Short mmCIF file of C-alpha atoms and ligand atoms in Angstrom, two decimals:
data_model
loop_
_atom_site.label_atom_id
_atom_site.label_comp_id
_atom_site.label_asym_id
_atom_site.label_seq_id
_atom_site.Cartn_x
_atom_site.Cartn_y
_atom_site.Cartn_z
CA MET A 1248 197.09 -66.72 -24.98
CA ASN A 1249 193.95 -64.84 -24.56
CA ILE A 1250 193.83 -64.51 -20.77
CA LYS A 1251 194.47 -61.21 -19.55
CA LEU A 1252 196.66 -61.06 -16.38
CA THR A 1253 196.51 -57.49 -14.74
CA LYS A 1254 196.88 -55.67 -11.30
CA THR A 1255 193.84 -54.04 -9.72
CA GLU A 1256 193.54 -51.68 -6.61
CA ASP A 1257 189.90 -52.43 -5.98
CA VAL A 1258 187.65 -55.20 -4.94
CA GLN A 1259 184.18 -55.25 -6.48
CA PRO A 1260 182.33 -57.19 -3.83
CA GLU A 1261 180.06 -59.15 -6.59
CA MET A 1262 183.12 -60.62 -8.03
CA SER A 1263 184.36 -64.19 -7.68
CA CYS A 1264 187.57 -64.11 -6.22
CA ILE A 1265 190.48 -66.82 -5.18
CA TYR A 1266 192.01 -65.79 -1.55
CA ILE A 1267 195.45 -67.15 -1.04
CA ILE A 1268 196.02 -67.52 2.47
CA ARG A 1269 198.31 -68.73 5.51
CA LYS A 1270 196.27 -70.77 8.04
CA GLU A 1271 196.16 -67.73 10.50
CA THR A 1272 195.01 -65.34 8.09
CA LYS A 1273 191.98 -63.41 9.05
CA LEU A 1274 189.33 -63.19 6.14
CA PRO A 1275 188.20 -59.64 5.50
CA ALA A 1276 184.92 -59.19 7.61
CA TYR A 1277 183.53 -56.68 4.51
CA LEU A 1278 183.52 -59.76 2.22
CA PHE A 1279 182.18 -62.72 4.36
CA SER A 1280 179.39 -63.03 6.54
CA ASP A 1281 180.25 -64.35 10.08
CA VAL A 1282 178.57 -67.67 9.07
CA GLU A 1283 180.82 -67.84 6.12
CA HIS A 1284 183.75 -66.71 7.98
CA ASP A 1285 182.90 -69.77 10.95
CA TYR A 1286 182.46 -72.13 7.75
CA VAL A 1287 185.83 -71.20 6.48
CA GLN A 1288 187.53 -71.49 9.92
CA LYS A 1289 186.35 -74.86 10.43
CA LYS A 1290 187.30 -76.27 7.25
CA ILE A 1291 190.94 -74.57 7.89
CA ILE A 1292 190.92 -76.52 11.54
CA GLU A 1293 189.82 -79.80 9.60
CA GLY A 1294 192.93 -79.46 7.40
CA GLU A 1295 191.30 -78.64 4.19
CA ASN A 1296 193.27 -76.48 1.83
CA GLN A 1297 190.80 -75.49 -0.90
CA ILE A 1298 187.53 -74.23 0.42
CA SER A 1299 184.61 -73.01 -1.69
CA VAL A 1300 182.07 -70.36 -0.55
CA ASN A 1301 179.15 -70.04 -2.92
CA SER A 1302 177.53 -66.70 -2.13
CA TYR A 1303 174.73 -66.68 -4.75
CA LEU A 1304 176.08 -63.64 -6.66
CA LYS A 1305 179.65 -64.75 -6.60
CA GLN A 1306 181.67 -67.63 -5.71
CA SER A 1307 184.95 -67.20 -3.47
CA PHE A 1308 187.59 -69.94 -3.11
CA ILE A 1309 189.97 -70.27 -0.60
CA GLN A 1310 193.40 -71.89 -1.14
CA VAL A 1311 195.57 -72.42 2.06
CA LEU A 1312 199.10 -72.73 2.29
CA ASN A 1313 200.59 -75.65 3.81
CA GLU A 1314 203.63 -74.48 5.25
CA GLU A 1315 205.13 -77.54 6.31
CA LYS A 1316 206.87 -78.00 2.98
CA ASN A 1317 210.03 -76.59 1.46
CA PHE A 1318 209.80 -73.85 -0.62
CA TYR A 1319 210.09 -75.65 -4.07
CA ASP A 1320 207.42 -78.10 -2.93
CA LEU A 1321 205.14 -75.17 -1.68
CA LYS A 1322 205.36 -73.47 -5.04
CA GLU A 1323 204.23 -76.68 -6.70
CA GLU A 1324 201.37 -77.34 -4.39
CA LEU A 1325 200.19 -73.86 -5.28
CA ARG A 1326 200.70 -74.42 -9.28
CA ASN A 1327 198.56 -77.79 -8.73
CA GLY A 1328 196.08 -76.25 -6.11
CA ALA A 1329 195.48 -73.70 -8.99
CA ALA A 1330 194.80 -76.19 -11.59
CA GLU A 1331 192.49 -78.21 -9.32
CA LEU A 1332 190.47 -75.13 -8.58
CA LEU A 1333 190.26 -74.34 -12.56
CA LYS A 1334 188.04 -77.48 -12.71
CA GLN A 1335 185.62 -75.42 -10.26
CA ILE A 1336 185.91 -72.37 -11.73
CA LYS A 1337 184.85 -73.82 -15.29
CA VAL A 1338 182.00 -75.56 -14.09
CA SER A 1339 180.72 -72.36 -12.24
CA LYS A 1340 181.20 -70.70 -15.61
CA ILE A 1341 183.33 -68.09 -14.32
CA GLU A 1342 185.12 -65.91 -16.83
CA LYS A 1343 186.56 -63.21 -14.69
CA ILE A 1344 188.25 -63.59 -11.34
CA LEU A 1345 190.11 -61.93 -8.81
CA ILE A 1346 193.12 -63.21 -6.89
CA ILE A 1347 193.44 -61.49 -3.59
CA ASP A 1348 197.17 -62.23 -2.43
CA GLU A 1349 197.17 -62.73 1.45
CA LEU A 1350 200.55 -64.37 1.51
CA HIS A 1351 202.58 -61.30 0.73
CA ASP A 1352 205.12 -63.48 -1.09
CA ALA A 1353 205.16 -62.53 -4.70
CA ASP A 1354 207.21 -65.88 -5.51
CA LEU A 1355 204.62 -68.14 -4.20
CA THR A 1356 201.44 -66.13 -5.37
CA LEU A 1357 203.06 -65.86 -8.89
CA SER A 1358 203.15 -69.72 -8.91
CA PHE A 1359 199.69 -69.80 -8.30
CA ILE A 1360 198.74 -67.82 -10.73
CA GLU A 1361 201.33 -69.59 -13.25
CA GLY A 1362 199.46 -73.02 -12.48
CA LEU A 1363 195.88 -71.00 -13.37
CA VAL A 1364 197.24 -69.84 -16.64
CA LEU A 1365 198.81 -72.88 -17.95
CA ALA A 1366 196.24 -74.90 -17.00
CA SER A 1367 193.86 -73.06 -18.89
CA TYR A 1368 195.46 -74.11 -22.22
CA ARG A 1369 193.47 -75.81 -24.89
CA PHE A 1370 194.29 -76.91 -28.31
CA LYS A 1371 191.00 -76.27 -30.12
CA LYS A 1372 192.42 -75.35 -33.73
CA TYR A 1373 190.75 -78.23 -35.45
CA PHE A 1374 187.10 -78.23 -33.79
CA THR A 1375 184.70 -77.24 -36.51
CA GLU A 1376 181.40 -77.05 -34.32
CA LYS A 1377 181.14 -74.67 -31.65
CA LYS A 1378 179.10 -76.39 -29.04
CA ALA A 1379 177.30 -74.63 -26.37
CA PRO A 1380 179.27 -71.52 -25.20
CA GLU A 1381 182.24 -72.77 -23.45
CA PHE A 1382 183.39 -70.81 -20.44
CA ASN A 1383 186.95 -70.01 -20.49
CA LEU A 1384 188.66 -67.97 -17.92
CA ASP A 1385 189.70 -64.98 -19.83
CA THR A 1386 190.79 -62.00 -17.24
CA ILE A 1387 192.63 -62.53 -13.89
CA LEU A 1388 192.98 -59.76 -11.80
CA VAL A 1389 195.57 -59.35 -9.06
CA LEU A 1390 195.29 -57.63 -5.81
CA SER A 1391 198.60 -57.72 -4.40
CA SER A 1392 200.76 -54.99 -2.56
CA ASN A 1393 203.72 -57.50 -3.69
CA ILE A 1394 203.45 -58.36 -6.97
CA THR A 1395 204.38 -55.44 -9.66
CA ASN A 1396 202.75 -55.13 -13.12
CA ALA A 1397 206.23 -55.92 -14.50
CA GLU A 1398 206.27 -59.54 -12.91
CA LEU A 1399 202.92 -60.17 -13.96
CA GLU A 1400 203.95 -58.97 -17.58
CA GLU A 1401 206.99 -61.31 -17.50
CA LEU A 1402 204.82 -64.16 -16.28
CA SER A 1403 202.19 -63.67 -19.03
CA PHE A 1404 205.17 -63.80 -21.90
CA LEU A 1405 206.32 -66.81 -20.21
CA CYS A 1406 203.21 -68.63 -20.28
CA GLU A 1407 202.42 -67.39 -23.86
CA ALA A 1408 205.89 -69.02 -25.03
CA VAL A 1409 204.61 -72.00 -23.35
CA TYR A 1410 201.06 -71.93 -25.02
CA HIS A 1411 202.98 -71.64 -28.47
CA ALA A 1412 205.19 -74.52 -28.04
CA ARG A 1413 202.22 -76.93 -27.13
CA ASP A 1414 200.45 -75.31 -30.21
CA LEU A 1415 203.42 -76.72 -32.06
CA VAL A 1416 203.57 -80.04 -30.57
CA ASN A 1417 200.10 -80.41 -30.96
CA GLU A 1418 200.16 -79.65 -34.72
CA PRO A 1419 199.86 -82.66 -36.75
CA VAL A 1420 202.77 -83.37 -39.53
CA VAL A 1421 200.17 -82.70 -42.06
CA PHE A 1422 200.15 -78.93 -41.16
CA LEU A 1423 203.55 -78.93 -39.75
CA ASN A 1424 206.41 -79.95 -41.50
CA ALA A 1425 210.28 -79.03 -41.60
CA VAL A 1426 209.89 -76.05 -43.90
CA LYS A 1427 206.65 -74.92 -42.00
CA LEU A 1428 208.28 -74.82 -38.67
CA ALA A 1429 211.13 -72.77 -40.02
CA GLU A 1430 208.69 -70.28 -41.34
CA ILE A 1431 206.86 -70.22 -38.24
CA ILE A 1432 209.82 -69.61 -36.28
CA ASN A 1433 210.88 -66.75 -38.64
CA ALA A 1434 207.58 -65.24 -38.41
CA LYS A 1435 207.10 -65.55 -34.68
CA LEU A 1436 210.91 -64.55 -33.72
CA THR A 1437 211.91 -61.98 -36.41
CA PRO A 1438 209.56 -59.36 -34.98
CA LEU A 1439 211.17 -59.82 -31.44
CA ASN A 1440 214.33 -58.49 -32.87
CA CYS A 1441 216.04 -62.22 -33.24
CA SER A 1442 217.69 -62.79 -36.33
CA VAL A 1443 216.62 -65.83 -38.16
CA GLU A 1444 218.56 -67.61 -40.84
CA ILE A 1445 216.96 -70.80 -42.59
CA LEU A 1446 219.08 -73.27 -44.17
CA ASN A 1447 217.01 -74.97 -46.98
CA LYS A 1448 218.05 -78.44 -48.39
CA ASN A 1449 220.48 -76.92 -50.91
CA ARG A 1450 222.48 -75.22 -48.23
CA ILE A 1451 222.05 -78.21 -45.88
CA GLU A 1452 223.47 -80.58 -48.86
CA SER A 1453 226.17 -78.10 -49.46
CA LEU A 1454 227.63 -78.09 -45.67
CA LYS A 1455 227.57 -82.08 -45.94
CA MET A 1456 225.24 -82.44 -42.76
CA GLY A 1457 224.96 -86.19 -43.34
CA GLY A 1458 223.12 -87.02 -40.39
CA LEU A 1459 220.12 -84.49 -40.94
CA LEU A 1460 219.99 -85.62 -44.86
CA ALA A 1461 220.09 -89.39 -44.20
CA VAL A 1462 217.09 -89.06 -42.03
CA ASN A 1463 215.36 -86.86 -44.62
CA LYS A 1464 216.10 -89.61 -47.51
CA GLY A 1465 212.81 -91.32 -46.92
CA SER A 1466 210.73 -88.07 -47.05
CA VAL A 1467 209.13 -86.25 -49.61
CA ASP A 1468 209.24 -82.88 -47.78
CA PRO A 1469 212.73 -81.16 -47.27
CA PRO A 1470 214.47 -80.80 -44.23
CA SER A 1471 215.26 -77.29 -42.89
CA PHE A 1472 218.08 -76.01 -40.12
CA SER A 1473 217.00 -72.89 -38.42
CA ILE A 1474 219.60 -70.46 -36.50
CA ILE A 1475 217.98 -67.89 -34.51
CA GLU A 1476 219.95 -65.25 -32.58
CA TRP A 1477 219.02 -63.14 -29.48
CA LYS A 1478 222.01 -60.68 -28.77
CA PRO A 1479 220.69 -57.77 -27.18
CA GLY A 1480 223.24 -54.51 -26.95
CA ASN A 1481 223.51 -55.24 -23.11
CA SER A 1482 223.92 -58.93 -22.90
CA VAL A 1483 226.20 -59.86 -20.45
CA ASN A 1484 227.96 -63.11 -21.65
CA ASN A 1485 230.85 -62.99 -24.06
CA LYS A 1486 230.41 -66.29 -25.32
CA PRO A 1487 226.83 -67.22 -26.62
CA ILE A 1488 224.78 -69.91 -24.89
CA ILE A 1489 223.53 -72.39 -27.41
CA LEU A 1490 219.99 -74.19 -27.28
CA VAL A 1491 219.75 -77.08 -29.67
CA GLY A 1492 216.15 -78.80 -30.09
CA LYS A 1493 215.31 -82.23 -32.01
CA GLY A 1494 212.85 -81.35 -34.72
CA VAL A 1495 211.78 -84.64 -35.98
CA MET A 1496 208.40 -83.46 -37.38
CA PHE A 1497 207.00 -87.03 -37.37
CA ASP A 1498 208.95 -90.29 -36.62
CA THR A 1499 207.61 -93.33 -38.23
CA GLY A 1500 210.95 -94.89 -37.59
CA GLY A 1501 211.85 -95.03 -41.13
CA LEU A 1502 212.53 -98.33 -42.52
CA SER A 1503 212.89 -99.82 -38.68
CA LEU A 1504 209.13 -98.88 -38.55
CA LYS A 1505 207.43 -98.38 -35.06
CA PRO A 1506 204.17 -100.29 -34.30
CA THR A 1507 201.32 -98.01 -34.14
CA PRO A 1508 199.60 -98.22 -30.55
CA ASP A 1509 201.23 -96.22 -27.94
CA SER A 1510 204.56 -95.57 -30.30
CA MET A 1511 203.89 -94.00 -33.61
CA ASP A 1512 200.54 -92.96 -32.78
CA TYR A 1513 201.81 -90.21 -31.00
CA MET A 1514 204.93 -89.20 -32.70
CA LYS A 1515 203.94 -85.99 -33.99
CA SER A 1516 205.62 -84.88 -30.69
CA ASP A 1517 209.03 -85.69 -31.84
CA MET A 1518 209.80 -82.07 -32.04
CA SER A 1519 209.27 -81.31 -28.69
CA GLY A 1520 212.73 -80.29 -28.27
CA ALA A 1521 212.57 -77.50 -31.16
CA ALA A 1522 209.30 -76.38 -29.75
CA ALA A 1523 211.03 -75.84 -26.21
CA VAL A 1524 214.12 -73.98 -27.75
CA PHE A 1525 211.81 -71.78 -29.77
CA GLY A 1526 209.46 -71.43 -26.95
CA THR A 1527 212.35 -70.52 -24.63
CA ILE A 1528 213.76 -67.71 -27.03
CA TYR A 1529 210.45 -66.32 -27.54
CA ALA A 1530 210.13 -65.84 -23.96
CA ILE A 1531 213.75 -64.43 -23.37
CA ALA A 1532 213.19 -62.22 -26.31
CA LYS A 1533 209.58 -60.94 -25.48
CA ASN A 1534 211.05 -60.21 -21.91
CA LYS A 1535 214.26 -58.66 -23.04
CA ILE A 1536 216.72 -60.51 -21.06
CA PRO A 1537 220.17 -59.49 -21.45
CA VAL A 1538 221.78 -62.91 -22.46
CA HIS A 1539 223.29 -63.71 -25.71
CA LEU A 1540 221.58 -66.72 -26.99
CA ILE A 1541 221.53 -68.94 -30.33
CA GLY A 1542 219.08 -71.49 -30.95
CA LEU A 1543 219.85 -74.36 -33.62
CA ILE A 1544 216.85 -76.50 -34.84
CA PRO A 1545 217.47 -79.39 -37.40
CA ALA A 1546 214.31 -80.50 -38.65
CA THR A 1547 212.61 -83.13 -41.01
CA ASP A 1548 210.56 -86.27 -40.70
CA ASN A 1549 211.64 -89.83 -40.49
CA ARG A 1550 209.75 -91.88 -42.99
CA PRO A 1551 210.31 -95.48 -44.93
CA GLY A 1552 209.67 -93.74 -48.47
CA GLY A 1553 211.49 -93.86 -51.45
CA ASN A 1554 215.05 -93.66 -50.88
CA ALA A 1555 214.98 -94.02 -47.27
CA ILE A 1556 218.41 -94.96 -45.46
CA THR A 1557 218.29 -98.69 -44.72
CA PRO A 1558 219.64 -100.57 -41.63
CA GLY A 1559 223.27 -101.06 -42.40
CA ASP A 1560 223.95 -98.27 -44.37
CA VAL A 1561 226.92 -96.09 -43.55
CA ILE A 1562 226.79 -92.15 -43.39
CA THR A 1563 229.17 -89.26 -42.84
CA MET A 1564 227.99 -86.68 -40.48
CA TYR A 1565 228.75 -83.05 -40.47
CA ASN A 1566 232.33 -83.36 -38.93
CA GLY A 1567 233.16 -86.12 -41.15
CA THR A 1568 232.57 -89.08 -38.67
CA THR A 1569 231.03 -92.16 -40.19
CA VAL A 1570 227.99 -93.96 -38.39
CA GLU A 1571 226.64 -97.04 -39.15
CA VAL A 1572 223.16 -96.82 -39.08
CA THR A 1573 221.86 -100.03 -37.80
CA ASN A 1574 218.26 -98.89 -37.04
CA THR A 1575 216.66 -96.22 -38.88
CA ASP A 1576 214.47 -95.61 -35.52
CA ALA A 1577 217.52 -94.03 -33.73
CA GLU A 1578 217.37 -90.73 -36.05
CA GLY A 1579 217.17 -87.86 -33.57
CA ARG A 1580 220.97 -88.56 -32.45
CA LEU A 1581 222.05 -88.07 -36.41
CA LEU A 1582 220.55 -84.92 -36.89
CA LEU A 1583 221.38 -83.50 -33.16
CA ALA A 1584 225.11 -84.62 -33.90
CA ASP A 1585 225.26 -82.73 -36.85
CA ALA A 1586 223.53 -79.50 -34.88
CA LEU A 1587 226.00 -80.03 -32.12
CA VAL A 1588 228.85 -79.96 -34.35
CA TYR A 1589 227.70 -76.61 -35.97
CA ALA A 1590 227.64 -74.99 -32.79
CA LYS A 1591 231.34 -75.35 -32.43
CA GLN A 1592 231.89 -72.38 -34.78
CA PHE A 1593 230.46 -69.77 -32.12
CA ASP A 1594 232.69 -70.99 -29.35
CA PRO A 1595 229.93 -71.46 -26.74
CA GLN A 1596 230.14 -70.94 -23.18
CA LEU A 1597 227.47 -73.81 -23.00
CA VAL A 1598 225.25 -75.65 -25.14
CA ILE A 1599 221.94 -77.28 -24.07
CA ASP A 1600 220.13 -79.77 -26.32
CA LEU A 1601 216.48 -81.03 -25.78
CA ALA A 1602 215.54 -84.08 -27.45
CA THR A 1603 212.45 -86.74 -27.23
CA LEU A 1604 215.64 -88.92 -27.76
CA THR A 1605 214.78 -92.44 -26.20
CA GLY A 1606 211.95 -94.44 -24.94
CA SER A 1607 214.44 -95.66 -22.70
CA ALA A 1608 214.52 -92.47 -21.01
CA LYS A 1609 210.75 -92.48 -20.69
CA ALA A 1610 210.76 -96.37 -19.36
CA ALA A 1611 213.16 -95.05 -16.76
CA ILE A 1612 211.36 -92.51 -14.90
CA GLY A 1613 207.84 -91.76 -16.60
CA THR A 1614 206.72 -88.46 -17.30
CA ALA A 1615 207.73 -86.82 -13.87
CA GLY A 1616 210.92 -85.57 -15.00
CA MET A 1617 213.79 -85.36 -17.46
CA VAL A 1618 216.78 -87.49 -17.81
CA ALA A 1619 219.79 -84.92 -17.81
CA PHE A 1620 223.14 -85.64 -18.63
CA SER A 1621 226.22 -82.93 -18.20
CA ASN A 1622 229.95 -82.73 -18.85
CA THR A 1623 230.06 -78.91 -17.22
CA ASP A 1624 231.55 -78.13 -13.94
CA ASP A 1625 229.72 -78.89 -10.79
CA ASP A 1626 228.86 -75.21 -10.22
CA THR A 1627 226.89 -74.95 -13.36
CA TYR A 1628 225.00 -78.07 -13.01
CA ARG A 1629 223.89 -77.24 -9.67
CA LYS A 1630 222.74 -74.01 -10.86
CA PHE A 1631 220.81 -75.91 -13.29
CA ASP A 1632 219.31 -78.17 -11.14
CA GLU A 1633 217.95 -75.47 -8.81
CA SER A 1634 216.42 -73.95 -11.42
CA ALA A 1635 214.86 -77.17 -12.19
CA TRP A 1636 213.35 -77.64 -8.79
CA ASN A 1637 212.57 -73.98 -8.70
CA VAL A 1638 209.96 -74.24 -11.83
CA PHE A 1639 209.37 -77.96 -10.76
CA GLU A 1640 210.79 -79.63 -14.34
CA ARG A 1641 212.82 -81.97 -12.26
CA LEU A 1642 216.05 -83.60 -13.45
CA VAL A 1643 217.52 -87.28 -13.10
CA ARG A 1644 221.08 -87.02 -13.84
CA PHE A 1645 222.52 -90.06 -15.61
CA PRO A 1646 226.22 -91.06 -15.88
CA LEU A 1647 228.34 -90.72 -18.84
CA TRP A 1648 230.68 -93.09 -17.95
CA ALA A 1649 233.34 -94.36 -20.65
CA ASP A 1650 232.07 -97.97 -20.12
CA TYR A 1651 228.76 -97.03 -22.21
CA LYS A 1652 231.03 -96.07 -25.20
CA GLU A 1653 231.78 -99.80 -26.17
CA ALA A 1654 228.19 -100.42 -26.84
CA ILE A 1655 228.12 -97.87 -29.98
CA LYS A 1656 231.51 -99.28 -31.53
CA SER A 1657 230.74 -100.26 -35.39
CA ASP A 1658 232.71 -103.28 -37.17
CA ILE A 1659 232.68 -101.04 -40.17
CA ALA A 1660 232.30 -97.40 -39.21
CA ASP A 1661 233.58 -95.02 -36.45
CA LEU A 1662 230.50 -95.46 -34.50
CA LYS A 1663 227.10 -97.27 -34.87
CA ASN A 1664 223.69 -95.43 -33.77
CA ILE A 1665 222.64 -97.98 -31.44
CA GLY A 1666 223.59 -99.39 -28.18
CA GLY A 1667 222.91 -102.91 -26.91
CA LYS A 1668 219.64 -104.21 -25.08
CA THR A 1669 220.22 -101.87 -21.80
CA SER A 1670 220.75 -98.23 -20.97
CA GLY A 1671 219.48 -96.88 -24.18
CA ALA A 1672 219.20 -93.38 -23.18
CA ILE A 1673 222.90 -93.27 -21.94
CA THR A 1674 224.27 -95.09 -24.86
CA ALA A 1675 222.41 -92.32 -27.05
CA ALA A 1676 223.96 -89.56 -24.91
CA LYS A 1677 227.28 -91.14 -25.43
CA PHE A 1678 226.80 -91.02 -29.24
CA LEU A 1679 226.01 -87.29 -28.92
CA GLU A 1680 229.01 -86.57 -26.60
CA HIS A 1681 231.25 -88.03 -29.39
CA PHE A 1682 230.34 -84.65 -31.42
CA VAL A 1683 230.75 -81.96 -28.55
CA ASP A 1684 234.02 -80.40 -27.28
CA TYR A 1685 232.30 -77.51 -24.98
CA PRO A 1686 230.04 -77.75 -21.72
CA TRP A 1687 227.21 -79.31 -22.64
CA ILE A 1688 223.85 -80.43 -21.11
CA HIS A 1689 221.66 -82.97 -22.75
CA LEU A 1690 218.35 -83.30 -21.70
CA ASP A 1691 216.14 -86.58 -22.79
CA ILE A 1692 212.84 -85.19 -22.59
CA ALA A 1693 210.77 -88.25 -24.13
CA GLY A 1694 209.01 -88.81 -20.73
CA PRO A 1695 207.39 -85.44 -19.83
CA ALA A 1696 207.00 -83.72 -23.57
CA TYR A 1697 203.85 -85.34 -24.49
CA LEU A 1698 201.20 -86.48 -21.91
CA HIS A 1699 198.52 -89.15 -22.41
CA SER A 1700 196.28 -88.02 -19.40
CA ASP A 1701 195.68 -84.83 -17.91
CA ASP A 1702 198.38 -83.84 -15.75
CA SER A 1703 197.40 -80.61 -13.56
CA TYR A 1704 198.86 -77.58 -15.01
CA ARG A 1705 201.01 -79.39 -17.43
CA GLY A 1706 197.64 -80.69 -19.59
CA LYS A 1707 197.11 -83.02 -21.79
CA GLY A 1708 199.16 -83.72 -25.27
CA GLY A 1709 202.29 -81.25 -25.72
CA SER A 1710 203.46 -79.97 -22.42
CA GLY A 1711 205.95 -77.50 -23.57
CA THR A 1712 208.54 -78.95 -21.15
CA GLY A 1713 211.74 -77.14 -20.81
CA ILE A 1714 210.65 -73.75 -21.54
CA ARG A 1715 210.46 -72.76 -17.78
CA LEU A 1716 213.56 -74.57 -17.03
CA LEU A 1717 215.53 -72.75 -19.54
CA TYR A 1718 214.10 -69.23 -19.09
CA ASP A 1719 214.52 -69.68 -15.04
CA PHE A 1720 218.22 -70.73 -15.40
CA LEU A 1721 219.04 -68.28 -18.41
CA LYS A 1722 217.55 -65.47 -16.35
CA ASN A 1723 219.72 -66.30 -13.29
CA SER A 1724 222.49 -66.30 -15.15
CA VAL A 1725 222.61 -62.67 -16.01
N1 BES B 2563 211.63 -90.49 -31.08
C1 BES B 2563 212.03 -91.81 -30.43
C2 BES B 2563 212.02 -91.34 -28.79
C3 BES B 2563 210.71 -91.71 -28.27
C4 BES B 2563 210.35 -92.75 -27.49
C5 BES B 2563 210.10 -90.27 -27.72
C6 BES B 2563 208.97 -92.81 -26.73
C7 BES B 2563 209.16 -90.21 -27.24
C8 BES B 2563 208.27 -91.40 -26.64
C9 BES B 2563 213.42 -92.15 -30.79
O1 BES B 2563 213.80 -91.45 -32.28
C10 BES B 2563 213.54 -93.59 -31.12
O2 BES B 2563 212.70 -94.17 -31.68
N2 BES B 2563 214.36 -94.10 -30.23
C11 BES B 2563 214.51 -95.54 -30.17
C12 BES B 2563 216.11 -95.78 -30.08
C13 BES B 2563 216.30 -97.47 -30.50
C14 BES B 2563 216.10 -97.69 -31.72
C15 BES B 2563 217.82 -97.67 -30.31
C16 BES B 2563 213.75 -96.08 -28.74
O3 BES B 2563 214.22 -95.66 -27.81
O4 BES B 2563 213.04 -96.99 -28.71
ZN1 ZN B 2564 212.86 -92.82 -33.59
ZN1 ZN B 2565 212.60 -89.76 -33.11
#
């Protein structure tokens, strides 16, 4: 991430700036002429919440807070407002901007800055031609009596984690296969004092992780299974919290091949769960949050090559459960189930998995939120949902009713890997539930993980969804 975020004490009059104000805030007379002041007042009375004043040498933007909303909506309005303002900042070729915090509420102003930083993300690695010099915001100075440098640094590390995760999602499989993913995880997290263990294909075979190996059978690239641990000396939880991420580096569907348009064409994003787990641990470790955390990332691509599993094959999972694979495109649950079983040995306080698991979740709620399932106590889920609102990575909770288990019964094995025509996100979750015996939250992120059109500060392409939610939840749990 190449945006610098620092506090400043002095206002240079020629510097472009953003004022974040309440309706009644008086603009400082030493920076605005009477005419400009009257103009801004008129716009505020007319109900505008973004006003721009061009003073030739510099540009001033005024973001007016709409106070009729609840706190979570206010924060989101500011993130969105920042993403909107960024468009004008780019048109005006501004590289350095000063934010003047007139709200005197750190949480609100930090949300605005978060929106500005996250909206600035671009994945440029594969452009060869440097066209006309592109103006990018590279310095954000903050004048605020409430916000500390430590808070800015924390936000900066969190945004950096989201940037890294977006990069991974945006990388095509030709660069990022399962082995490369494990190498990157190791290279980025070991220096942050995480311990990283990578299981290679031999180890995965000797452990008999039948789900991960079955999905890998059609591929020329071997699978990987990354185990990451962040355990600072001052960690407050006795039992670890475990994060599990689906790492399907590319999902062709296997022999149950996907059609290309609007389906297989963007399946490089099928490792977004893995990217979210990586990003969360990155942010937690960078910010030295005292929580004992373990990340598990089973990874492979899903291809129809050579000896690929066929519809009708029966496989034996890591815990011995047999599964009839009636559709090779329902592959995520196979490798996730092995990782969920692997998690048991740590006697976890809570396991959270993230997966681009079903088109059904996306069809149900689109990109606006994640579909959540939980077997935890109400208090844990309530706290989790509160974090979801706080960072505006919203959850829609779906049920784990026993009725749905019927759909994944097989005539010839313990389970089959797909359900019936309806409720695909739920039958997928019921499949996973078979492999857990601890408090567990499952997030189906198929909708928001990858965005096909520009969506405010979430951008276009890989969104890094889940990181801000998990970070907020974990931070508040210590
Ligand atoms: N990776 C897909 C799910 C997906 C779909 C993610 C759209 C993001 C956007 C998953 O592996 C899959 O193919 N699921 C199938 C399951 C079906 C065969 C039971 C699906 O949802 O169609
Ligand atoms: Zn699939
Ligand atoms: Zn998939």
